Amino acid sequence: MAFDAGVAAPGAKLNVFEAGSSTRATTWSNIDLASIHENTNPIVADSDGLFGPIYLAPGVLYDMALTDANDVPIGFNGGIGDLSLQFVSQFAERL
């Protein structure tokens, strides 16, 4: 599946894990990392194939696996840190 400027397919799923494990990790949709703004996991792309903001906890490493809406793997990126708060476009560029 091709990517266009960080756009995934409609309904694509971004699964976020603690690095090196199968334990789902928490991400946030707000920079203050308040629990009320937690993203779902997986994070599902909207009908345009876009994800909302994804913020990561400082000092935590994450593994991220992208699938299409039917859970067919598209890509994986490991060891992601909090340096890129708006992650999805960087994820797509690395695939």
PDB file of N, CA and C in Angstrom:
ATOM      1  N   MET A   1       0.852  -1.174   0.000  1.00  0.00           N
ATOM      2  CA  MET A   1       0.000   0.000   0.000  1.00  0.00           C
ATOM      3  C   MET A   1       0.896   1.235   0.000  1.00  0.00           C
ATOM      4  N   ALA A   2       0.581   2.175  -0.824  1.00  0.00           N
ATOM      5  CA  ALA A   2       1.374   3.410  -0.921  1.00  0.00           C
ATOM      6  C   ALA A   2       0.892   4.442   0.080  1.00  0.00           C
ATOM      7  N   PHE A   3       1.791   5.320   0.452  1.00  0.00           N
ATOM      8  CA  PHE A   3       1.469   6.415   1.359  1.00  0.00           C
ATOM      9  C   PHE A   3       1.648   7.727   0.622  1.00  0.00           C
ATOM     10  N   ASP A   4       0.834   8.696   0.972  1.00  0.00           N
ATOM     11  CA  ASP A   4       0.927  10.019   0.369  1.00  0.00           C
ATOM     12  C   ASP A   4       1.010  11.048   1.489  1.00  0.00           C
ATOM     13  N   ALA A   5       2.201  11.558   1.732  1.00  0.00           N
ATOM     14  CA  ALA A   5       2.411  12.599   2.746  1.00  0.00           C
ATOM     15  C   ALA A   5       1.862  12.193   4.106  1.00  0.00           C
ATOM     16  N   GLY A   6       2.092  10.942   4.497  1.00  0.00           N
ATOM     17  CA  GLY A   6       1.659  10.501   5.818  1.00  0.00           C
ATOM     18  C   GLY A   6       0.216  10.075   5.891  1.00  0.00           C
ATOM     19  N   VAL A   7      -0.468   9.956   4.769  1.00  0.00           N
ATOM     20  CA  VAL A   7      -1.862   9.537   4.769  1.00  0.00           C
ATOM     21  C   VAL A   7      -1.913   8.020   4.644  1.00  0.00           C
ATOM     22  N   ALA A   8      -2.606   7.381   5.562  1.00  0.00           N
ATOM     23  CA  ALA A   8      -2.827   5.939   5.495  1.00  0.00           C
ATOM     24  C   ALA A   8      -4.172   5.702   4.814  1.00  0.00           C
ATOM     25  N   ALA A   9      -4.600   4.478   4.731  1.00  0.00           N
ATOM     26  CA  ALA A   9      -5.892   4.144   4.134  1.00  0.00           C
ATOM     27  C   ALA A   9      -7.023   4.442   5.110  1.00  0.00           C
ATOM     28  N   PRO A  10      -8.207   4.768   4.605  1.00  0.00           N
ATOM     29  CA  PRO A  10      -9.350   4.946   5.501  1.00  0.00           C
ATOM     30  C   PRO A  10      -9.533   3.702   6.371  1.00  0.00           C
ATOM     31  N   GLY A  11      -9.711   3.915   7.669  1.00  0.00           N
ATOM     32  CA  GLY A  11      -9.902   2.806   8.599  1.00  0.00           C
ATOM     33  C   GLY A  11      -8.632   2.073   8.991  1.00  0.00           C
ATOM     34  N   ALA A  12      -7.469   2.534   8.500  1.00  0.00           N
ATOM     35  CA  ALA A  12      -6.207   1.895   8.887  1.00  0.00           C
ATOM     36  C   ALA A  12      -6.058   1.964  10.408  1.00  0.00           C
ATOM     37  N   LYS A  13      -5.309   1.024  10.958  1.00  0.00           N
ATOM     38  CA  LYS A  13      -5.151   0.936  12.413  1.00  0.00           C
ATOM     39  C   LYS A  13      -3.681   1.054  12.788  1.00  0.00           C
ATOM     40  N   LEU A  14      -3.404   1.950  13.721  1.00  0.00           N
ATOM     41  CA  LEU A  14      -2.063   2.105  14.266  1.00  0.00           C
ATOM     42  C   LEU A  14      -2.065   1.471  15.649  1.00  0.00           C
ATOM     43  N   ASN A  15      -1.385   0.338  15.762  1.00  0.00           N
ATOM     44  CA  ASN A  15      -1.281  -0.393  17.021  1.00  0.00           C
ATOM     45  C   ASN A  15      -0.005   0.039  17.720  1.00  0.00           C
ATOM     46  N   VAL A  16      -0.117   0.436  18.986  1.00  0.00           N
ATOM     47  CA  VAL A  16       1.015   0.987  19.724  1.00  0.00           C
ATOM     48  C   VAL A  16       1.330   0.075  20.908  1.00  0.00           C
ATOM     49  N   PHE A  17       2.600  -0.325  21.013  1.00  0.00           N
ATOM     50  CA  PHE A  17       3.039  -1.249  22.050  1.00  0.00           C
ATOM     51  C   PHE A  17       4.225  -0.681  22.816  1.00  0.00           C
ATOM     52  N   GLU A  18       4.424  -1.165  24.039  1.00  0.00           N
ATOM     53  CA  GLU A  18       5.660  -0.877  24.749  1.00  0.00           C
ATOM     54  C   GLU A  18       6.765  -1.544  23.950  1.00  0.00           C
ATOM     55  N   ALA A  19       7.864  -0.846  23.730  1.00  0.00           N
ATOM     56  CA  ALA A  19       8.942  -1.362  22.888  1.00  0.00           C
ATOM     57  C   ALA A  19       9.368  -2.752  23.312  1.00  0.00           C
ATOM     58  N   GLY A  20       9.503  -3.630  22.322  1.00  0.00           N
ATOM     59  CA  GLY A  20       9.972  -4.986  22.563  1.00  0.00           C
ATOM     60  C   GLY A  20       8.965  -5.910  23.204  1.00  0.00           C
ATOM     61  N   SER A  21       7.696  -5.514  23.236  1.00  0.00           N
ATOM     62  CA  SER A  21       6.700  -6.367  23.884  1.00  0.00           C
ATOM     63  C   SER A  21       5.397  -6.366  23.091  1.00  0.00           C
ATOM     64  N   SER A  22       4.451  -7.150  23.555  1.00  0.00           N
ATOM     65  CA  SER A  22       3.115  -7.155  22.962  1.00  0.00           C
ATOM     66  C   SER A  22       2.121  -6.427  23.861  1.00  0.00           C
ATOM     67  N   THR A  23       2.638  -5.702  24.859  1.00  0.00           N
ATOM     68  CA  THR A  23       1.790  -4.936  25.777  1.00  0.00           C
ATOM     69  C   THR A  23       1.390  -3.625  25.127  1.00  0.00           C
ATOM     70  N   ARG A  24       0.091  -3.399  25.024  1.00  0.00           N
ATOM     71  CA  ARG A  24      -0.396  -2.151  24.421  1.00  0.00           C
ATOM     72  C   ARG A  24       0.005  -0.963  25.290  1.00  0.00           C
ATOM     73  N   ALA A  25       0.414   0.103  24.635  1.00  0.00           N
ATOM     74  CA  ALA A  25       0.868   1.308  25.326  1.00  0.00           C
ATOM     75  C   ALA A  25      -0.169   2.407  25.182  1.00  0.00           C
ATOM     76  N   THR A  26      -0.127   3.348  26.105  1.00  0.00           N
ATOM     77  CA  THR A  26      -1.022   4.491  26.075  1.00  0.00           C
ATOM     78  C   THR A  26      -0.394   5.614  25.274  1.00  0.00           C
ATOM     79  N   THR A  27      -1.186   6.232  24.403  1.00  0.00           N
ATOM     80  CA  THR A  27      -0.812   7.474  23.736  1.00  0.00           C
ATOM     81  C   THR A  27      -1.924   8.468  24.022  1.00  0.00           C
ATOM     82  N   TRP A  28      -1.665   9.725  23.741  1.00  0.00           N
ATOM     83  CA  TRP A  28      -2.640  10.765  24.065  1.00  0.00           C
ATOM     84  C   TRP A  28      -2.944  11.612  22.845  1.00  0.00           C
ATOM     85  N   SER A  29      -4.099  12.252  22.871  1.00  0.00           N
ATOM     86  CA  SER A  29      -4.484  13.156  21.793  1.00  0.00           C
ATOM     87  C   SER A  29      -4.289  14.615  22.185  1.00  0.00           C
ATOM     88  N   ASN A  30      -3.705  14.838  23.370  1.00  0.00           N
ATOM     89  CA  ASN A  30      -3.500  16.191  23.870  1.00  0.00           C
ATOM     90  C   ASN A  30      -2.103  16.269  24.469  1.00  0.00           C
ATOM     91  N   ILE A  31      -1.413  17.360  24.251  1.00  0.00           N
ATOM     92  CA  ILE A  31      -0.018  17.495  24.683  1.00  0.00           C
ATOM     93  C   ILE A  31       0.161  17.431  26.205  1.00  0.00           C
ATOM     94  N   ASP A  32      -0.904  17.709  26.969  1.00  0.00           N
ATOM     95  CA  ASP A  32      -0.745  17.672  28.429  1.00  0.00           C
ATOM     96  C   ASP A  32      -0.767  16.241  28.985  1.00  0.00           C
ATOM     97  N   LEU A  33      -0.982  15.243  28.122  1.00  0.00           N
ATOM     98  CA  LEU A  33      -0.975  13.830  28.502  1.00  0.00           C
ATOM     99  C   LEU A  33      -1.970  13.514  29.619  1.00  0.00           C
ATOM    100  N   ALA A  34      -3.083  14.215  29.617  1.00  0.00           N
ATOM    101  CA  ALA A  34      -4.137  13.948  30.606  1.00  0.00           C
ATOM    102  C   ALA A  34      -4.877  12.682  30.208  1.00  0.00           C
ATOM    103  N   SER A  35      -5.180  11.842  31.188  1.00  0.00           N
ATOM    104  CA  SER A  35      -5.812  10.559  30.887  1.00  0.00           C
ATOM    105  C   SER A  35      -7.147  10.719  30.172  1.00  0.00           C
ATOM    106  N   ILE A  36      -7.801  11.839  30.369  1.00  0.00           N
ATOM    107  CA  ILE A  36      -9.089  12.039  29.715  1.00  0.00           C
ATOM    108  C   ILE A  36      -8.935  12.138  28.193  1.00  0.00           C
ATOM    109  N   HIS A  37      -7.724  12.390  27.733  1.00  0.00           N
ATOM    110  CA  HIS A  37      -7.471  12.524  26.303  1.00  0.00           C
ATOM    111  C   HIS A  37      -6.766  11.309  25.715  1.00  0.00           C
ATOM    112  N   GLU A  38      -6.827  10.155  26.386  1.00  0.00           N
ATOM    113  CA  GLU A  38      -6.149   8.974  25.860  1.00  0.00           C
ATOM    114  C   GLU A  38      -6.736   8.582  24.513  1.00  0.00           C
ATOM    115  N   ASN A  39      -5.857   8.175  23.593  1.00  0.00           N
ATOM    116  CA  ASN A  39      -6.300   7.613  22.325  1.00  0.00           C
ATOM    117  C   ASN A  39      -6.742   6.176  22.555  1.00  0.00           C
ATOM    118  N   THR A  40      -7.550   5.652  21.661  1.00  0.00           N
ATOM    119  CA  THR A  40      -7.844   4.228  21.681  1.00  0.00           C
ATOM    120  C   THR A  40      -6.615   3.497  21.164  1.00  0.00           C
ATOM    121  N   ASN A  41      -6.542   2.213  21.369  1.00  0.00           N
ATOM    122  CA  ASN A  41      -5.419   1.434  20.868  1.00  0.00           C
ATOM    123  C   ASN A  41      -5.970   0.125  20.324  1.00  0.00           C
ATOM    124  N   PRO A  42      -6.087  -0.067  19.040  1.00  0.00           N
ATOM    125  CA  PRO A  42      -5.417   0.721  18.021  1.00  0.00           C
ATOM    126  C   PRO A  42      -6.108   2.065  17.773  1.00  0.00           C
ATOM    127  N   ILE A  43      -5.322   2.976  17.210  1.00  0.00           N
ATOM    128  CA  ILE A  43      -5.842   4.266  16.783  1.00  0.00           C
ATOM    129  C   ILE A  43      -6.304   4.067  15.336  1.00  0.00           C
ATOM    130  N   VAL A  44      -7.532   4.436  15.048  1.00  0.00           N
ATOM    131  CA  VAL A  44      -8.118   4.169  13.734  1.00  0.00           C
ATOM    132  C   VAL A  44      -8.152   5.447  12.892  1.00  0.00           C
ATOM    133  N   ALA A  45      -7.676   5.338  11.650  1.00  0.00           N
ATOM    134  CA  ALA A  45      -7.686   6.474  10.729  1.00  0.00           C
ATOM    135  C   ALA A  45      -9.116   6.815  10.331  1.00  0.00           C
ATOM    136  N   ASP A  46      -9.351   8.094  10.075  1.00  0.00           N
ATOM    137  CA  ASP A  46     -10.687   8.532   9.665  1.00  0.00           C
ATOM    138  C   ASP A  46     -10.941   8.176   8.196  1.00  0.00           C
ATOM    139  N   SER A  47     -12.062   8.616   7.676  1.00  0.00           N
ATOM    140  CA  SER A  47     -12.450   8.262   6.307  1.00  0.00           C
ATOM    141  C   SER A  47     -11.520   8.846   5.247  1.00  0.00           C
ATOM    142  N   ASP A  48     -10.690   9.804   5.626  1.00  0.00           N
ATOM    143  CA  ASP A  48      -9.684  10.349   4.712  1.00  0.00           C
ATOM    144  C   ASP A  48      -8.325   9.673   4.877  1.00  0.00           C
ATOM    145  N   GLY A  49      -8.241   8.688   5.774  1.00  0.00           N
ATOM    146  CA  GLY A  49      -6.982   8.000   6.019  1.00  0.00           C
ATOM    147  C   GLY A  49      -6.043   8.754   6.933  1.00  0.00           C
ATOM    148  N   LEU A  50      -6.586   9.687   7.721  1.00  0.00           N
ATOM    149  CA  LEU A  50      -5.763  10.500   8.614  1.00  0.00           C
ATOM    150  C   LEU A  50      -5.973  10.110  10.070  1.00  0.00           C
ATOM    151  N   PHE A  51      -4.917  10.225  10.854  1.00  0.00           N
ATOM    152  CA  PHE A  51      -4.985  10.033  12.295  1.00  0.00           C
ATOM    153  C   PHE A  51      -4.969  11.404  12.957  1.00  0.00           C
ATOM    154  N   GLY A  52      -5.620  11.518  14.085  1.00  0.00           N
ATOM    155  CA  GLY A  52      -5.538  12.746  14.866  1.00  0.00           C
ATOM    156  C   GLY A  52      -4.166  12.852  15.504  1.00  0.00           C
ATOM    157  N   PRO A  53      -3.940  13.881  16.331  1.00  0.00           N
ATOM    158  CA  PRO A  53      -2.645  14.037  16.996  1.00  0.00           C
ATOM    159  C   PRO A  53      -2.329  12.830  17.882  1.00  0.00           C
ATOM    160  N   ILE A  54      -1.076  12.457  17.897  1.00  0.00           N
ATOM    161  CA  ILE A  54      -0.623  11.350  18.733  1.00  0.00           C
ATOM    162  C   ILE A  54       0.565  11.850  19.537  1.00  0.00           C
ATOM    163  N   TYR A  55       0.394  11.904  20.844  1.00  0.00           N
ATOM    164  CA  TYR A  55       1.449  12.358  21.745  1.00  0.00           C
ATOM    165  C   TYR A  55       1.965  11.186  22.553  1.00  0.00           C
ATOM    166  N   LEU A  56       3.278  11.162  22.789  1.00  0.00           N
ATOM    167  CA  LEU A  56       3.946  10.071  23.474  1.00  0.00           C
ATOM    168  C   LEU A  56       4.511  10.545  24.799  1.00  0.00           C
ATOM    169  N   ALA A  57       4.578   9.639  25.770  1.00  0.00           N
ATOM    170  CA  ALA A  57       5.131   9.966  27.080  1.00  0.00           C
ATOM    171  C   ALA A  57       6.644  10.157  26.970  1.00  0.00           C
ATOM    172  N   PRO A  58       7.172  11.156  27.650  1.00  0.00           N
ATOM    173  CA  PRO A  58       8.622  11.379  27.639  1.00  0.00           C
ATOM    174  C   PRO A  58       9.382  10.187  28.214  1.00  0.00           C
ATOM    175  N   GLY A  59      10.487   9.836  27.589  1.00  0.00           N
ATOM    176  CA  GLY A  59      11.351   8.787  28.102  1.00  0.00           C
ATOM    177  C   GLY A  59      10.854   7.372  27.879  1.00  0.00           C
ATOM    178  N   VAL A  60       9.776   7.186  27.147  1.00  0.00           N
ATOM    179  CA  VAL A  60       9.227   5.859  26.883  1.00  0.00           C
ATOM    180  C   VAL A  60       9.468   5.521  25.419  1.00  0.00           C
ATOM    181  N   LEU A  61       9.858   4.273  25.150  1.00  0.00           N
ATOM    182  CA  LEU A  61      10.014   3.822  23.774  1.00  0.00           C
ATOM    183  C   LEU A  61       8.805   2.985  23.380  1.00  0.00           C
ATOM    184  N   TYR A  62       8.378   3.147  22.142  1.00  0.00           N
ATOM    185  CA  TYR A  62       7.193   2.477  21.627  1.00  0.00           C
ATOM    186  C   TYR A  62       7.538   1.713  20.348  1.00  0.00           C
ATOM    187  N   ASP A  63       6.796   0.634  20.100  1.00  0.00           N
ATOM    188  CA  ASP A  63       6.783  -0.033  18.807  1.00  0.00           C
ATOM    189  C   ASP A  63       5.419   0.259  18.209  1.00  0.00           C
ATOM    190  N   MET A  64       5.378   0.519  16.904  1.00  0.00           N
ATOM    191  CA  MET A  64       4.112   0.834  16.253  1.00  0.00           C
ATOM    192  C   MET A  64       3.962  -0.022  15.012  1.00  0.00           C
ATOM    193  N   ALA A  65       2.804  -0.649  14.910  1.00  0.00           N
ATOM    194  CA  ALA A  65       2.486  -1.497  13.765  1.00  0.00           C
ATOM    195  C   ALA A  65       1.256  -0.924  13.081  1.00  0.00           C
ATOM    196  N   LEU A  66       1.364  -0.712  11.780  1.00  0.00           N
ATOM    197  CA  LEU A  66       0.262  -0.165  11.000  1.00  0.00           C
ATOM    198  C   LEU A  66      -0.368  -1.281  10.182  1.00  0.00           C
ATOM    199  N   THR A  67      -1.694  -1.395  10.254  1.00  0.00           N
ATOM    200  CA  THR A  67      -2.435  -2.368   9.452  1.00  0.00           C
ATOM    201  C   THR A  67      -3.531  -1.648   8.687  1.00  0.00           C
ATOM    202  N   ASP A  68      -4.064  -2.326   7.678  1.00  0.00           N
ATOM    203  CA  ASP A  68      -5.226  -1.746   7.017  1.00  0.00           C
ATOM    204  C   ASP A  68      -6.463  -2.039   7.867  1.00  0.00           C
ATOM    205  N   ALA A  69      -7.623  -1.653   7.385  1.00  0.00           N
ATOM    206  CA  ALA A  69      -8.863  -1.821   8.149  1.00  0.00           C
ATOM    207  C   ALA A  69      -9.188  -3.284   8.423  1.00  0.00           C
ATOM    208  N   ASN A  70      -8.623  -4.201   7.623  1.00  0.00           N
ATOM    209  CA  ASN A  70      -8.857  -5.635   7.800  1.00  0.00           C
ATOM    210  C   ASN A  70      -7.722  -6.320   8.551  1.00  0.00           C
ATOM    211  N   ASP A  71      -6.877  -5.534   9.198  1.00  0.00           N
ATOM    212  CA  ASP A  71      -5.744  -6.026   9.989  1.00  0.00           C
ATOM    213  C   ASP A  71      -4.630  -6.672   9.169  1.00  0.00           C
ATOM    214  N   VAL A  72      -4.565  -6.357   7.875  1.00  0.00           N
ATOM    215  CA  VAL A  72      -3.453  -6.818   7.046  1.00  0.00           C
ATOM    216  C   VAL A  72      -2.269  -5.884   7.316  1.00  0.00           C
ATOM    217  N   PRO A  73      -1.101  -6.442   7.705  1.00  0.00           N
ATOM    218  CA  PRO A  73       0.049  -5.592   8.028  1.00  0.00           C
ATOM    219  C   PRO A  73       0.485  -4.705   6.864  1.00  0.00           C
ATOM    220  N   ILE A  74       0.781  -3.445   7.193  1.00  0.00           N
ATOM    221  CA  ILE A  74       1.313  -2.484   6.228  1.00  0.00           C
ATOM    222  C   ILE A  74       2.761  -2.169   6.565  1.00  0.00           C
ATOM    223  N   GLY A  75       3.046  -1.967   7.847  1.00  0.00           N
ATOM    224  CA  GLY A  75       4.405  -1.634   8.234  1.00  0.00           C
ATOM    225  C   GLY A  75       4.596  -1.664   9.731  1.00  0.00           C
ATOM    226  N   PHE A  76       5.852  -1.648  10.147  1.00  0.00           N
ATOM    227  CA  PHE A  76       6.220  -1.682  11.561  1.00  0.00           C
ATOM    228  C   PHE A  76       7.380  -0.734  11.759  1.00  0.00           C
ATOM    229  N   ASN A  77       7.378  -0.062  12.900  1.00  0.00           N
ATOM    230  CA  ASN A  77       8.500   0.808  13.248  1.00  0.00           C
ATOM    231  C   ASN A  77       8.731   0.657  14.748  1.00  0.00           C
ATOM    232  N   GLY A  78       9.944   0.320  15.140  1.00  0.00           N
ATOM    233  CA  GLY A  78      10.242   0.083  16.546  1.00  0.00           C
ATOM    234  C   GLY A  78      11.136   1.141  17.149  1.00  0.00           C
ATOM    235  N   GLY A  79      11.106   1.215  18.472  1.00  0.00           N
ATOM    236  CA  GLY A  79      11.975   2.118  19.203  1.00  0.00           C
ATOM    237  C   GLY A  79      11.652   3.581  19.008  1.00  0.00           C
ATOM    238  N   ILE A  80      10.368   3.904  18.860  1.00  0.00           N
ATOM    239  CA  ILE A  80       9.943   5.288  18.679  1.00  0.00           C
ATOM    240  C   ILE A  80       9.937   5.987  20.029  1.00  0.00           C
ATOM    241  N   GLY A  81      10.508   7.177  20.093  1.00  0.00           N
ATOM    242  CA  GLY A  81      10.529   7.954  21.328  1.00  0.00           C
ATOM    243  C   GLY A  81       9.668   9.197  21.222  1.00  0.00           C
ATOM    244  N   ASP A  82       9.729  10.016  22.235  1.00  0.00           N
ATOM    245  CA  ASP A  82       8.873  11.195  22.330  1.00  0.00           C
ATOM    246  C   ASP A  82       9.406  12.403  21.558  1.00  0.00           C
ATOM    247  N   LEU A  83      10.434  12.227  20.741  1.00  0.00           N
ATOM    248  CA  LEU A  83      10.985  13.369  20.026  1.00  0.00           C
ATOM    249  C   LEU A  83      10.072  13.874  18.920  1.00  0.00           C
ATOM    250  N   SER A  84       9.223  12.987  18.375  1.00  0.00           N
ATOM    251  CA  SER A  84       8.281  13.439  17.346  1.00  0.00           C
ATOM    252  C   SER A  84       6.870  13.302  17.903  1.00  0.00           C
ATOM    253  N   LEU A  85       6.350  14.409  18.419  1.00  0.00           N
ATOM    254  CA  LEU A  85       5.035  14.366  19.050  1.00  0.00           C
ATOM    255  C   LEU A  85       3.928  14.096  18.056  1.00  0.00           C
ATOM    256  N   GLN A  86       4.033  14.616  16.863  1.00  0.00           N
ATOM    257  CA  GLN A  86       3.042  14.324  15.826  1.00  0.00           C
ATOM    258  C   GLN A  86       3.665  13.238  14.956  1.00  0.00           C
ATOM    259  N   PHE A  87       3.452  12.000  15.313  1.00  0.00           N
ATOM    260  CA  PHE A  87       4.224  10.878  14.811  1.00  0.00           C
ATOM    261  C   PHE A  87       3.820  10.359  13.446  1.00  0.00           C
ATOM    262  N   VAL A  88       2.575  10.382  13.100  1.00  0.00           N
ATOM    263  CA  VAL A  88       2.097   9.593  11.974  1.00  0.00           C
ATOM    264  C   VAL A  88       2.787   9.932  10.665  1.00  0.00           C
ATOM    265  N   SER A  89       3.023  11.193  10.373  1.00  0.00           N
ATOM    266  CA  SER A  89       3.665  11.515   9.100  1.00  0.00           C
ATOM    267  C   SER A  89       5.097  10.982   9.067  1.00  0.00           C
ATOM    268  N   GLN A  90       5.795  11.025  10.192  1.00  0.00           N
ATOM    269  CA  GLN A  90       7.144  10.461  10.231  1.00  0.00           C
ATOM    270  C   GLN A  90       7.091   8.961  10.052  1.00  0.00           C
ATOM    271  N   PHE A  91       6.075   8.301  10.626  1.00  0.00           N
ATOM    272  CA  PHE A  91       5.918   6.853  10.496  1.00  0.00           C
ATOM    273  C   PHE A  91       5.812   6.489   9.024  1.00  0.00           C
ATOM    274  N   ALA A  92       4.940   7.162   8.313  1.00  0.00           N
ATOM    275  CA  ALA A  92       4.727   6.848   6.910  1.00  0.00           C
ATOM    276  C   ALA A  92       5.983   7.086   6.093  1.00  0.00           C
ATOM    277  N   GLU A  93       6.731   8.133   6.416  1.00  0.00           N
ATOM    278  CA  GLU A  93       7.929   8.454   5.663  1.00  0.00           C
ATOM    279  C   GLU A  93       9.022   7.403   5.881  1.00  0.00           C
ATOM    280  N   ARG A  94       8.991   6.710   7.004  1.00  0.00           N
ATOM    281  CA  ARG A  94      10.028   5.721   7.309  1.00  0.00           C
ATOM    282  C   ARG A  94       9.750   4.373   6.673  1.00  0.00           C
ATOM    283  N   LEU A  95       8.534   4.134   6.217  1.00  0.00           N
ATOM    284  CA  LEU A  95       8.190   2.826   5.632  1.00  0.00           C
ATOM    285  C   LEU A  95       8.783   2.664   4.249  1.00  0.00           C
TER     286      LEU A  95
END
